[in-house]
Short mmCIF file of C-alpha atoms in Angstrom, two decimals:
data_model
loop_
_atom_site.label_atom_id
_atom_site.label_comp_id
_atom_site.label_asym_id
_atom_site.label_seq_id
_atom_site.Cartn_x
_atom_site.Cartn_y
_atom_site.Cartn_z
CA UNK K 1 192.36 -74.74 -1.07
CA UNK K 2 194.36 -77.81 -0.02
CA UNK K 3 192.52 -80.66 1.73
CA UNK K 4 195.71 -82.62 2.72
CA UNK K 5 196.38 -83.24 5.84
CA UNK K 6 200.18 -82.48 7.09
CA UNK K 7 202.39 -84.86 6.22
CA UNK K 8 203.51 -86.30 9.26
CA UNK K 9 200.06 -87.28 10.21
CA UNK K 10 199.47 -91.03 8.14
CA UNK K 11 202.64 -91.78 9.41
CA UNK K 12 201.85 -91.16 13.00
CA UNK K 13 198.43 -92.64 12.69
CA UNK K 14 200.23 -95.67 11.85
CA UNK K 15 202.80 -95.60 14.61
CA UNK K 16 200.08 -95.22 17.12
CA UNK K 17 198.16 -98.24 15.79
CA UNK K 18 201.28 -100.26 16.22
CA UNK K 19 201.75 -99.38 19.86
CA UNK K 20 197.97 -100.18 20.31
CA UNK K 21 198.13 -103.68 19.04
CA UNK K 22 201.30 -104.27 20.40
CA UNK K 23 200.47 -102.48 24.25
CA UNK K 24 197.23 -102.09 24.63
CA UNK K 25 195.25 -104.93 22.91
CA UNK K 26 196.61 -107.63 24.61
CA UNK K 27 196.07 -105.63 27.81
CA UNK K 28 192.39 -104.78 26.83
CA UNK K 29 192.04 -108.81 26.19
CA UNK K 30 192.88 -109.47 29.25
CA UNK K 31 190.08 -107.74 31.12
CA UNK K 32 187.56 -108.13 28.58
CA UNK K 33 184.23 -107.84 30.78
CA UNK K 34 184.91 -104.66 30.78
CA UNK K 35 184.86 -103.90 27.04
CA UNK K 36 181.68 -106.62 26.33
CA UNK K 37 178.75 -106.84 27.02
CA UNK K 38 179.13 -106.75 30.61
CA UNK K 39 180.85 -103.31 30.19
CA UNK K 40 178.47 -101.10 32.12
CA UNK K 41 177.94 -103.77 35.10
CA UNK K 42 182.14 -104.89 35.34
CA UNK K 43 182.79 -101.50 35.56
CA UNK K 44 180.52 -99.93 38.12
CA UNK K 45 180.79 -99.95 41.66
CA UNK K 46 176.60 -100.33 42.30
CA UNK K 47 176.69 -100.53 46.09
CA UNK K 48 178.89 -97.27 46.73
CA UNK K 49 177.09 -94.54 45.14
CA UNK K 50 177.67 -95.95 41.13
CA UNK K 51 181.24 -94.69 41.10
CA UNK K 52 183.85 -96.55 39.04
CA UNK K 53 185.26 -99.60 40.65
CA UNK K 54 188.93 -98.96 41.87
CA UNK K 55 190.57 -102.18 39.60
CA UNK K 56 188.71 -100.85 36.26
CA UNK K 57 190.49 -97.48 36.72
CA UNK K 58 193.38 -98.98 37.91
CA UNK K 59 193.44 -100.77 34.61
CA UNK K 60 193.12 -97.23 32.79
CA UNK K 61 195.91 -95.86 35.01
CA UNK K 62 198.15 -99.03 33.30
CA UNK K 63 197.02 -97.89 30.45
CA UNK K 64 197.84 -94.10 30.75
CA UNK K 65 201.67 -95.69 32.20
CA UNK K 66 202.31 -97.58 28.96
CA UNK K 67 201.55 -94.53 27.03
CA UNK K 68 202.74 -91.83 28.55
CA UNK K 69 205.99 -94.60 28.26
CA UNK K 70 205.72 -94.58 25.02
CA UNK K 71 205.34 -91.51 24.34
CA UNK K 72 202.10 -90.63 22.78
CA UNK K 73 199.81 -89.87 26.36
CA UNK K 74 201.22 -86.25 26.14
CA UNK K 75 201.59 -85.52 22.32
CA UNK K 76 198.95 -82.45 22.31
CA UNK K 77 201.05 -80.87 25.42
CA UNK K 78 204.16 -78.56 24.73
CA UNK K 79 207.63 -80.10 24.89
CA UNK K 80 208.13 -78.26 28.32
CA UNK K 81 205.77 -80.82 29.81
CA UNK K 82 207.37 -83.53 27.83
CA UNK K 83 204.64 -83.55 25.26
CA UNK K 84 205.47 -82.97 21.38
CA UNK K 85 203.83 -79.87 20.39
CA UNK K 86 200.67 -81.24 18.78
CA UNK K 87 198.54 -78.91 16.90
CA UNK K 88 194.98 -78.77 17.03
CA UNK K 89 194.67 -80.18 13.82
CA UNK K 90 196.85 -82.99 14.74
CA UNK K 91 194.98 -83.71 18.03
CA UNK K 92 191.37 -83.68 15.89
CA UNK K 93 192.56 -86.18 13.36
CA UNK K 94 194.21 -88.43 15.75
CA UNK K 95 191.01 -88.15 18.08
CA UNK K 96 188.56 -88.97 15.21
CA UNK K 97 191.05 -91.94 14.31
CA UNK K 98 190.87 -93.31 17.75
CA UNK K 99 187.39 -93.08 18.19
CA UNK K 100 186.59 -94.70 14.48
CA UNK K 101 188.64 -97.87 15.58
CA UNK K 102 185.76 -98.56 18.04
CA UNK K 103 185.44 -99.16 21.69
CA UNK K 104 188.39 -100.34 23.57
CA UNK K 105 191.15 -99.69 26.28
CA UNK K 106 192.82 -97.34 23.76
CA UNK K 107 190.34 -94.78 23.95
CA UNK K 108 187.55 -95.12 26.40
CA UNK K 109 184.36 -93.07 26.30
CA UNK K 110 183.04 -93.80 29.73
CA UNK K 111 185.74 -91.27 31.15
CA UNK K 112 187.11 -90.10 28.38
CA UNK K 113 190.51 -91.83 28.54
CA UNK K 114 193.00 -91.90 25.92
CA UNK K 115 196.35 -93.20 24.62
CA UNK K 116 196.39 -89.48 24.01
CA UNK K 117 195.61 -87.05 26.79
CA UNK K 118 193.46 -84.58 27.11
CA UNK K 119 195.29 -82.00 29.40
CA UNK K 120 193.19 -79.17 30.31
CA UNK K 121 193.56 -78.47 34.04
CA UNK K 122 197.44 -78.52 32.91
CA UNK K 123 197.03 -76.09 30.66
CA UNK K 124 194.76 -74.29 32.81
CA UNK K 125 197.83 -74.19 35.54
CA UNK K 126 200.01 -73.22 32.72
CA UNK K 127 198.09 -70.08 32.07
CA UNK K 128 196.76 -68.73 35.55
CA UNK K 129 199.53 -70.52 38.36
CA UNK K 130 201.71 -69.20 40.59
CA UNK K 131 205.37 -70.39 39.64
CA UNK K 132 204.87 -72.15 42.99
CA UNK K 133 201.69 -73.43 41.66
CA UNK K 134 202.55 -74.60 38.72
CA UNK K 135 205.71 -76.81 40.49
CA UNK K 136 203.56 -78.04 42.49
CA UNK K 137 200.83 -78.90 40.74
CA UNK K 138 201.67 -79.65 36.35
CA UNK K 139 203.73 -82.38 36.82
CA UNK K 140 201.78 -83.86 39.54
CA UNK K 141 198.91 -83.96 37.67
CA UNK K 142 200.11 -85.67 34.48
CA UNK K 143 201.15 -88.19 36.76
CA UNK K 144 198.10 -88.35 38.45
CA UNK K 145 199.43 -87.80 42.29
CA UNK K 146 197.25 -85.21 42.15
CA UNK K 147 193.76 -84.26 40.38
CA UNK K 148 191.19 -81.38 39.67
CA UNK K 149 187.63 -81.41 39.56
CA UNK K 150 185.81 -78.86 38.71
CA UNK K 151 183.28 -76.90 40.30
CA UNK K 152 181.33 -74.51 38.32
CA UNK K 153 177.60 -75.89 37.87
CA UNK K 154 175.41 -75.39 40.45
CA UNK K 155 171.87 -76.74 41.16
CA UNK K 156 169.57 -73.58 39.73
CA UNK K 157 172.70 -72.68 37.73
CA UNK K 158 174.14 -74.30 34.45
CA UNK K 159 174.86 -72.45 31.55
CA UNK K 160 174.25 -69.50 33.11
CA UNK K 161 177.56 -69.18 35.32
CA UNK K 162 177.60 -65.59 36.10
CA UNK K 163 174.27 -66.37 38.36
CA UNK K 164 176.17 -68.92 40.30
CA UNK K 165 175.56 -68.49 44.07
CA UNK K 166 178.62 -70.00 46.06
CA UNK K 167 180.32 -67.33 47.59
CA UNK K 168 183.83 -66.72 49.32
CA UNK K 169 184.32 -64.38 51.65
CA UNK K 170 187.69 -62.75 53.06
CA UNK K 171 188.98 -64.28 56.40
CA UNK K 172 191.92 -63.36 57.58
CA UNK K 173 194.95 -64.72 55.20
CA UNK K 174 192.19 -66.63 53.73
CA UNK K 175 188.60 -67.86 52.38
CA UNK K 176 185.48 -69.21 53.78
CA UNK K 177 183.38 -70.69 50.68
CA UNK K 178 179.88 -71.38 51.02
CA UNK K 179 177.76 -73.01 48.65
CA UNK K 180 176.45 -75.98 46.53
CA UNK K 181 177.95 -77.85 43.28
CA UNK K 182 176.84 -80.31 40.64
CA UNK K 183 178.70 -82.64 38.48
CA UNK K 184 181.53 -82.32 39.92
CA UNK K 185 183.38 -84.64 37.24
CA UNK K 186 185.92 -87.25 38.85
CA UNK K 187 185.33 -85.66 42.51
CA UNK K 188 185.54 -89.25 43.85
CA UNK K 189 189.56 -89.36 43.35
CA UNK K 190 190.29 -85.75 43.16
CA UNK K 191 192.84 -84.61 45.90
CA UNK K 192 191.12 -81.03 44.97
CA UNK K 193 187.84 -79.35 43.72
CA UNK K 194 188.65 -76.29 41.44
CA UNK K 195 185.16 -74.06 43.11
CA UNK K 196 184.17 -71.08 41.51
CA UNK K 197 182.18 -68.52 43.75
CA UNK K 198 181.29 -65.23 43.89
CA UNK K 199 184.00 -62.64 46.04
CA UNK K 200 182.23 -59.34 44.45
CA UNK K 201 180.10 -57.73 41.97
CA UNK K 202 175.96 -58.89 41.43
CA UNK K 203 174.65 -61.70 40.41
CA UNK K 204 174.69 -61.47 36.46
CA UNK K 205 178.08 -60.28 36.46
CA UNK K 206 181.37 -62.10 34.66
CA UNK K 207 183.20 -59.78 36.57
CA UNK K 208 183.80 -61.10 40.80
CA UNK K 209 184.15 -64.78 40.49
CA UNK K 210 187.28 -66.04 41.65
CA UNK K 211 188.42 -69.66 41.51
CA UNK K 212 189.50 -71.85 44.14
CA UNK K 213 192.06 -75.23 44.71
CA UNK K 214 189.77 -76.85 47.09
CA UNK K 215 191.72 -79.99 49.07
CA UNK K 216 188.71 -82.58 48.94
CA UNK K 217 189.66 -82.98 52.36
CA UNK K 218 188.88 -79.74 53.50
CA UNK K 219 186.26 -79.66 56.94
CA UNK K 220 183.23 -78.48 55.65
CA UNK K 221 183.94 -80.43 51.88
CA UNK K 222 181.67 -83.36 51.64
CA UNK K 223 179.84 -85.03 48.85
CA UNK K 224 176.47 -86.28 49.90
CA UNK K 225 175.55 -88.43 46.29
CA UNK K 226 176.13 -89.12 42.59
CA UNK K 227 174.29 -88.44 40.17
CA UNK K 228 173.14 -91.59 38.19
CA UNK K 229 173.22 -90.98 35.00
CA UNK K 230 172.23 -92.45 31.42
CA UNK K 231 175.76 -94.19 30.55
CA UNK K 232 177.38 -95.69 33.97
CA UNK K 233 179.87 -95.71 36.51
CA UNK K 234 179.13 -92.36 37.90
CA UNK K 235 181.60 -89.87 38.96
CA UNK K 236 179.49 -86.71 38.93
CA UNK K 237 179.43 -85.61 42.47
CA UNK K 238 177.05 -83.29 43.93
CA UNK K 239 179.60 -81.47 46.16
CA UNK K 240 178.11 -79.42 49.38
CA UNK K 241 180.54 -76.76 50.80
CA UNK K 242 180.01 -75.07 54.40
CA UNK K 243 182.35 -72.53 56.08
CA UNK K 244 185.01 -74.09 53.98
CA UNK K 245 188.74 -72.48 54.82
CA UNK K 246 191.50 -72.14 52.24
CA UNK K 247 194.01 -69.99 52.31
CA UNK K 248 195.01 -67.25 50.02
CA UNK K 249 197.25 -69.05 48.08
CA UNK K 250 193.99 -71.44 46.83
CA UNK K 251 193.28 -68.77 44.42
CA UNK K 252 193.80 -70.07 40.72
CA UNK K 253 194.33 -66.85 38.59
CA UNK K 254 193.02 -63.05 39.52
CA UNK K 255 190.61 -62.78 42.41
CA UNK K 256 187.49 -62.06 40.99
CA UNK K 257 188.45 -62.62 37.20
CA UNK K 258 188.09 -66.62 37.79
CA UNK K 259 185.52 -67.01 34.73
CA UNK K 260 188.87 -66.29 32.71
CA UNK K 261 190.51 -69.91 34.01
CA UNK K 262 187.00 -71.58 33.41
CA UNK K 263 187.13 -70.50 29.53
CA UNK K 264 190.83 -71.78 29.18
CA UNK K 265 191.23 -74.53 26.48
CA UNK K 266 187.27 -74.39 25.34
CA UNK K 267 187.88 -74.32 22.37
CA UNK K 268 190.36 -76.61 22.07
CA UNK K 269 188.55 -78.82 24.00
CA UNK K 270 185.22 -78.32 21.58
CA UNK K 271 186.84 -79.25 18.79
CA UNK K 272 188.52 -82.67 20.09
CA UNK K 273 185.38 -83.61 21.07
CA UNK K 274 183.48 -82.79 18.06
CA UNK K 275 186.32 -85.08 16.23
CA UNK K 276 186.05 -87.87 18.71
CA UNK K 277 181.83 -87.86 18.14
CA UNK K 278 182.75 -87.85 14.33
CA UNK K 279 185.01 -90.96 14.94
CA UNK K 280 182.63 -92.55 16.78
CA UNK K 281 179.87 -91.51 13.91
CA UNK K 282 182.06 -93.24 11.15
CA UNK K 283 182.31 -96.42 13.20
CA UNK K 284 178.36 -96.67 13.76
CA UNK K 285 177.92 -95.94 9.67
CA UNK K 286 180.58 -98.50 9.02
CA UNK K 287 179.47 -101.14 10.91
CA UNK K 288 175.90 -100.78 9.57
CA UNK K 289 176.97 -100.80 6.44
CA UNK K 290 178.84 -104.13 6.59
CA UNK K 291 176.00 -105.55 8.43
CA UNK K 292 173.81 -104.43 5.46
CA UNK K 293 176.05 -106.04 2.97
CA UNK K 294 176.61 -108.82 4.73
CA UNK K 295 172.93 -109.89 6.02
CA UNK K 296 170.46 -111.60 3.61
CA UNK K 297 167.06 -111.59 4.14
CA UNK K 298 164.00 -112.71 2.02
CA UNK K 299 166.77 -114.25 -0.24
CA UNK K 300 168.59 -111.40 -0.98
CA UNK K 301 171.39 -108.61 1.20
CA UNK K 302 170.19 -106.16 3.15
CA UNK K 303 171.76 -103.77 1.37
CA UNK K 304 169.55 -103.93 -1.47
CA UNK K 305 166.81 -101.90 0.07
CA UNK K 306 166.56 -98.21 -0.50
CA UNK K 307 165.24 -98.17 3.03
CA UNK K 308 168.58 -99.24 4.36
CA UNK K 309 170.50 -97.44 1.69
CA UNK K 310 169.40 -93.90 1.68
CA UNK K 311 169.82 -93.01 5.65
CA UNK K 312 172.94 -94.07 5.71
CA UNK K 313 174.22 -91.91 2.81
CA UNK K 314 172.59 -88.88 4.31
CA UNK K 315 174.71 -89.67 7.70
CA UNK K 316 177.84 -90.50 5.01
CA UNK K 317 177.17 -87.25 3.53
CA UNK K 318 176.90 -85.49 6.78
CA UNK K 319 179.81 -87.46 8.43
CA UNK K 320 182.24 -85.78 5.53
CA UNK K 321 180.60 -82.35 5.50
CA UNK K 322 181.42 -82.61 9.48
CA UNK K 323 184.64 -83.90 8.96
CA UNK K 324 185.58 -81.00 6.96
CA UNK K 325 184.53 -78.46 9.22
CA UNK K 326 186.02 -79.89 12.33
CA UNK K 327 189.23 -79.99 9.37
CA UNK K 328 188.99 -76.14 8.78
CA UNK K 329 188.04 -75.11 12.64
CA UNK K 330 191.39 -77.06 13.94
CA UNK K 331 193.55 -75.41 11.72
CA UNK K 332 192.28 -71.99 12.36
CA UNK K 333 192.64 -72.38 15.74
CA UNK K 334 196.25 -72.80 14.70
CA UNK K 335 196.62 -69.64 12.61
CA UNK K 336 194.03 -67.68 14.61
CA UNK K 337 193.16 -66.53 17.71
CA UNK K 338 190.65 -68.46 19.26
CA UNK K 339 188.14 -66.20 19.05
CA UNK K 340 188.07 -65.46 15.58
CA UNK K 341 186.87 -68.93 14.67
CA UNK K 342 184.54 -69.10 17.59
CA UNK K 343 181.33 -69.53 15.66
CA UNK K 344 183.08 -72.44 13.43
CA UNK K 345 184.03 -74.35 16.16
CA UNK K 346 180.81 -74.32 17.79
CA UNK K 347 179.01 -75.34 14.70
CA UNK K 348 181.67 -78.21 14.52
CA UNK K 349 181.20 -79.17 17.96
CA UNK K 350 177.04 -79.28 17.81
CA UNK K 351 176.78 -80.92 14.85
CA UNK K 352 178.94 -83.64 15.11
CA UNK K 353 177.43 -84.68 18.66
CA UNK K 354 174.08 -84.51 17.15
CA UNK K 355 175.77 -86.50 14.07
CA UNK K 356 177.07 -89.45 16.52
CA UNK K 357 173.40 -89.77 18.21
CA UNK K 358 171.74 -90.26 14.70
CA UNK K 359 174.82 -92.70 13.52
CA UNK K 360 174.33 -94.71 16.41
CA UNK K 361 170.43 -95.05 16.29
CA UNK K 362 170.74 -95.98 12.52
CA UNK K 363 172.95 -98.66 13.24
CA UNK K 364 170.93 -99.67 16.26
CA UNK K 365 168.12 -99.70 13.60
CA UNK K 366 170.21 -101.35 10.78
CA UNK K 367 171.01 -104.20 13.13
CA UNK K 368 167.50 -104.86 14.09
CA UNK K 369 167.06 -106.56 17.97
CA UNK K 370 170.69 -107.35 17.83
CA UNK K 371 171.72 -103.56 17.10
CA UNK K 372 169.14 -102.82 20.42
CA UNK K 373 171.45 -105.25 22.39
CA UNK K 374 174.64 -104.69 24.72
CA UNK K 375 176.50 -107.20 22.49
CA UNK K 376 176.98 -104.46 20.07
CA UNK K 377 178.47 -101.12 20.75
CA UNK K 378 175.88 -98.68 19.39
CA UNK K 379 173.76 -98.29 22.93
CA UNK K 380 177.24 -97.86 24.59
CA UNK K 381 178.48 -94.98 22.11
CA UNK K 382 174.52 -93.27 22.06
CA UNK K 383 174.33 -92.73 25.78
CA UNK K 384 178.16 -91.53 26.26
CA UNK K 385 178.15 -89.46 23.03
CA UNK K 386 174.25 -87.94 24.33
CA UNK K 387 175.68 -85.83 26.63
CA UNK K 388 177.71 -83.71 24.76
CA UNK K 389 175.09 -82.49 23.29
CA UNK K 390 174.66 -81.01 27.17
CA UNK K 391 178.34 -81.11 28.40
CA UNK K 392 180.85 -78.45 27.26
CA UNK K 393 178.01 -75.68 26.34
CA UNK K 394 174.74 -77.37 25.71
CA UNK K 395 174.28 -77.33 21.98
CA UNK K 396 171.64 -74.27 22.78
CA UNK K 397 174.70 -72.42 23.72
CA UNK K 398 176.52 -73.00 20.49
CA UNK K 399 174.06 -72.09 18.52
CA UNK K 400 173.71 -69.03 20.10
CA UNK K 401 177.31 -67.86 19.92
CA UNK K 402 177.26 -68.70 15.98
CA UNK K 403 173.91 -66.55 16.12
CA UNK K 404 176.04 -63.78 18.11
CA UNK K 405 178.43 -63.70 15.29
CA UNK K 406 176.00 -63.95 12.56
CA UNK K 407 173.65 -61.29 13.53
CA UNK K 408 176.35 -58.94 15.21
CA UNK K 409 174.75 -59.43 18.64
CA UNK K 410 178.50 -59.93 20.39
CA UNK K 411 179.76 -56.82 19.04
CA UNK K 412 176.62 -54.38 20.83
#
């Protein structure tokens, strides 16, 4: 078995690092309160519902400019799009490398914004648009004229989606949608909601949900609160929907087969994040280690100490057992179809979130009261990198679909 990675990929690594310093550093200096330890206070607007403040995502928009100029914001995207055809292998490595390098303008957790993009709701369009659609809406949204949230969660319904109990109705040449949403990511800039509600079939069923391009605008659309959450700004709205109208061209894919645009790019999208939590993981171990070698105490390093010593190599040991799964799961996605390596990527994705938690306590820990305070990253990179172990399929949920393919349960 060969463990090297493709050959292009040092190279590129060290491209991108180059166009960070040179870019984005000096950028990222120039706003520093809202990389230090004023981070979670510079960035949030407090007195309008916790949402981002408008010149701290203006400052990730300049960001996204310069690298999308540059061209490395659309690398995982196919050259169509202007992108450059990046595998899923490439994208892992190059997310774990970002994250490793440690908070900063290059790749922020907060929203998850990144020299290199994460396109799903293009790809999404790709897949399930209209031709009309998809001129309207791909290029639009890579340059951010327009923007999708998404609407699948509801308030009595999470992982269980086929329960959900927003419903669309026919009205004429169109829809009237009904119904609650929660965490409705980025809804407070979003020129649309992508809703997902019921248009046939019983509750329990995959089959009759049909997915709709909701104008935020719409009469009836409102959002009455975010959700404050563990790692702030918020922009999790909690979206309320009554006798909404859209018309019939709203429809994202096949009416009633709309759980089929909600599964585009999962995967995909599983194992990126499980590299970027691995990134992040390294960088907690690394840092504690340094610390450890660094600070003396009762006349001698830290280091010394078995105590400090032996946690850390279990999380080393872990970090590279991860690291080689999230490896092996990236490059099957690229020989595979994406459901034959189902189970591996969810075993990827849970353990490296749950990895990135432990990493960051440890260091926390390593550190002593300094390691507890904002001045170091470790609190920062715990509560972002906590909710993944929620977000994307609770970890529950991955560990049931490698249990579906380990006892046989999908194929009865």
């Amino acid at each position: 078995m060969d463990f090297a990675l493709p050959q292009h990929l040092p190279t590129l690594l060290e491209e991108m690092d180059a166009f960070i310093e040179a870019e984005i550093k000096p950028l990222e200096r120039e706003h520093i309160q809202y990389f230090d330890h004023r981070r979670e206070y510079a960035r949030t607007d407090w007195e309008n519902g916790g949402i981002p403040r408008r010149e701290w995502e203006d400052l990730l928009d300049e960001m996204r400019r310069r690298a999308d100029a540059a061209g490395w914001l659309r690398y995982g995207l196919p050259s169509r799009f202007g992108g450059r055809d990046g595998t899923n292998i490439d994208m892992a490595v190059i997310r774990e490398h970002l994250a490793h390098k440690g908070l900063g303008l290059h790749n922020d957790l907060q929203d998850e914004s990144s020299i290199v993009g994460n396109f799903p709701q293009v790809i999404m369009m790709d897949r399930f648009g209209t031709e009309a659609q998809k001129a309207e809406w791909i290029e639009a949204m890579l340059t951010g004229e327009r923007s999708m949230a998404f609407g699948l969660t509801e308030p009595k319904h999470g992982s269980d989606a086929t329960w959900l109990e927003t419903r669309a109705v026919p009205d004429g040449d169109g829809w009237v949608i009904d119904g609650t949403k929660r965490w409705n990511t980025g809804v407070h800039r979003a020129t649309h909601d992508l809703i997902f509600a019921r248009t046939s079939g019983e509750p329990g069923q995959a089959r009759g949900i049909t997915a709709f391009l909701v104008p935020t605008d719409s009469p009836g659309f409102t959002v009455p609160y975010y959700w404050w959450t563990f790692n702030m700004p918020t922009d999790h709205g909690e979206v309320e929907l009554k006798d909404v109208r859209v018309p019939a061209d709203a429809v994202l894919g096949e009416v009633d087969r709309g759980l089929e645009v909600g599964q585009t790019f999962l995967h995909e999208n599983r194992i990126r994040q499980a590299a970027s939590s691995l990134g992040a993981a390294q960088h907690c171990i690394d840092r504690a280690v340094a610390y450890a070698n660094s600070r003396n105490v009762f006349g001698k390093p830290l280091a010394v100490n078995q105590a400090v010593q032996w946690p850390l190599v279990e999380l080393q040991t872990e970090a590279q057992m991860v690291r080689l799964l999230v490896y092996y799961a990236a490059t099957e996605l690229d020989r595979s179809h994406h459901m034959e390596v189902s189970d591996k990527v969810s075993m990827a994705n849970y353990r490296a979130n749950r990895l990135v938690c432990e990493a960051a306590d440890r260091a926390m820990q390593v550190h002593g009261g300094v390691g507890y305070s904002r001045h170091e990253p470790f609190e920062h990179i715990y509560r972002h990198h906590r909710r993944y172990r929620i977000t994307e399929g609770a970890e529950e949920i991955q560990i049931r679909r490698v249990a579906q393919r380990l006892f046989g349960f999908g194929k009865r």
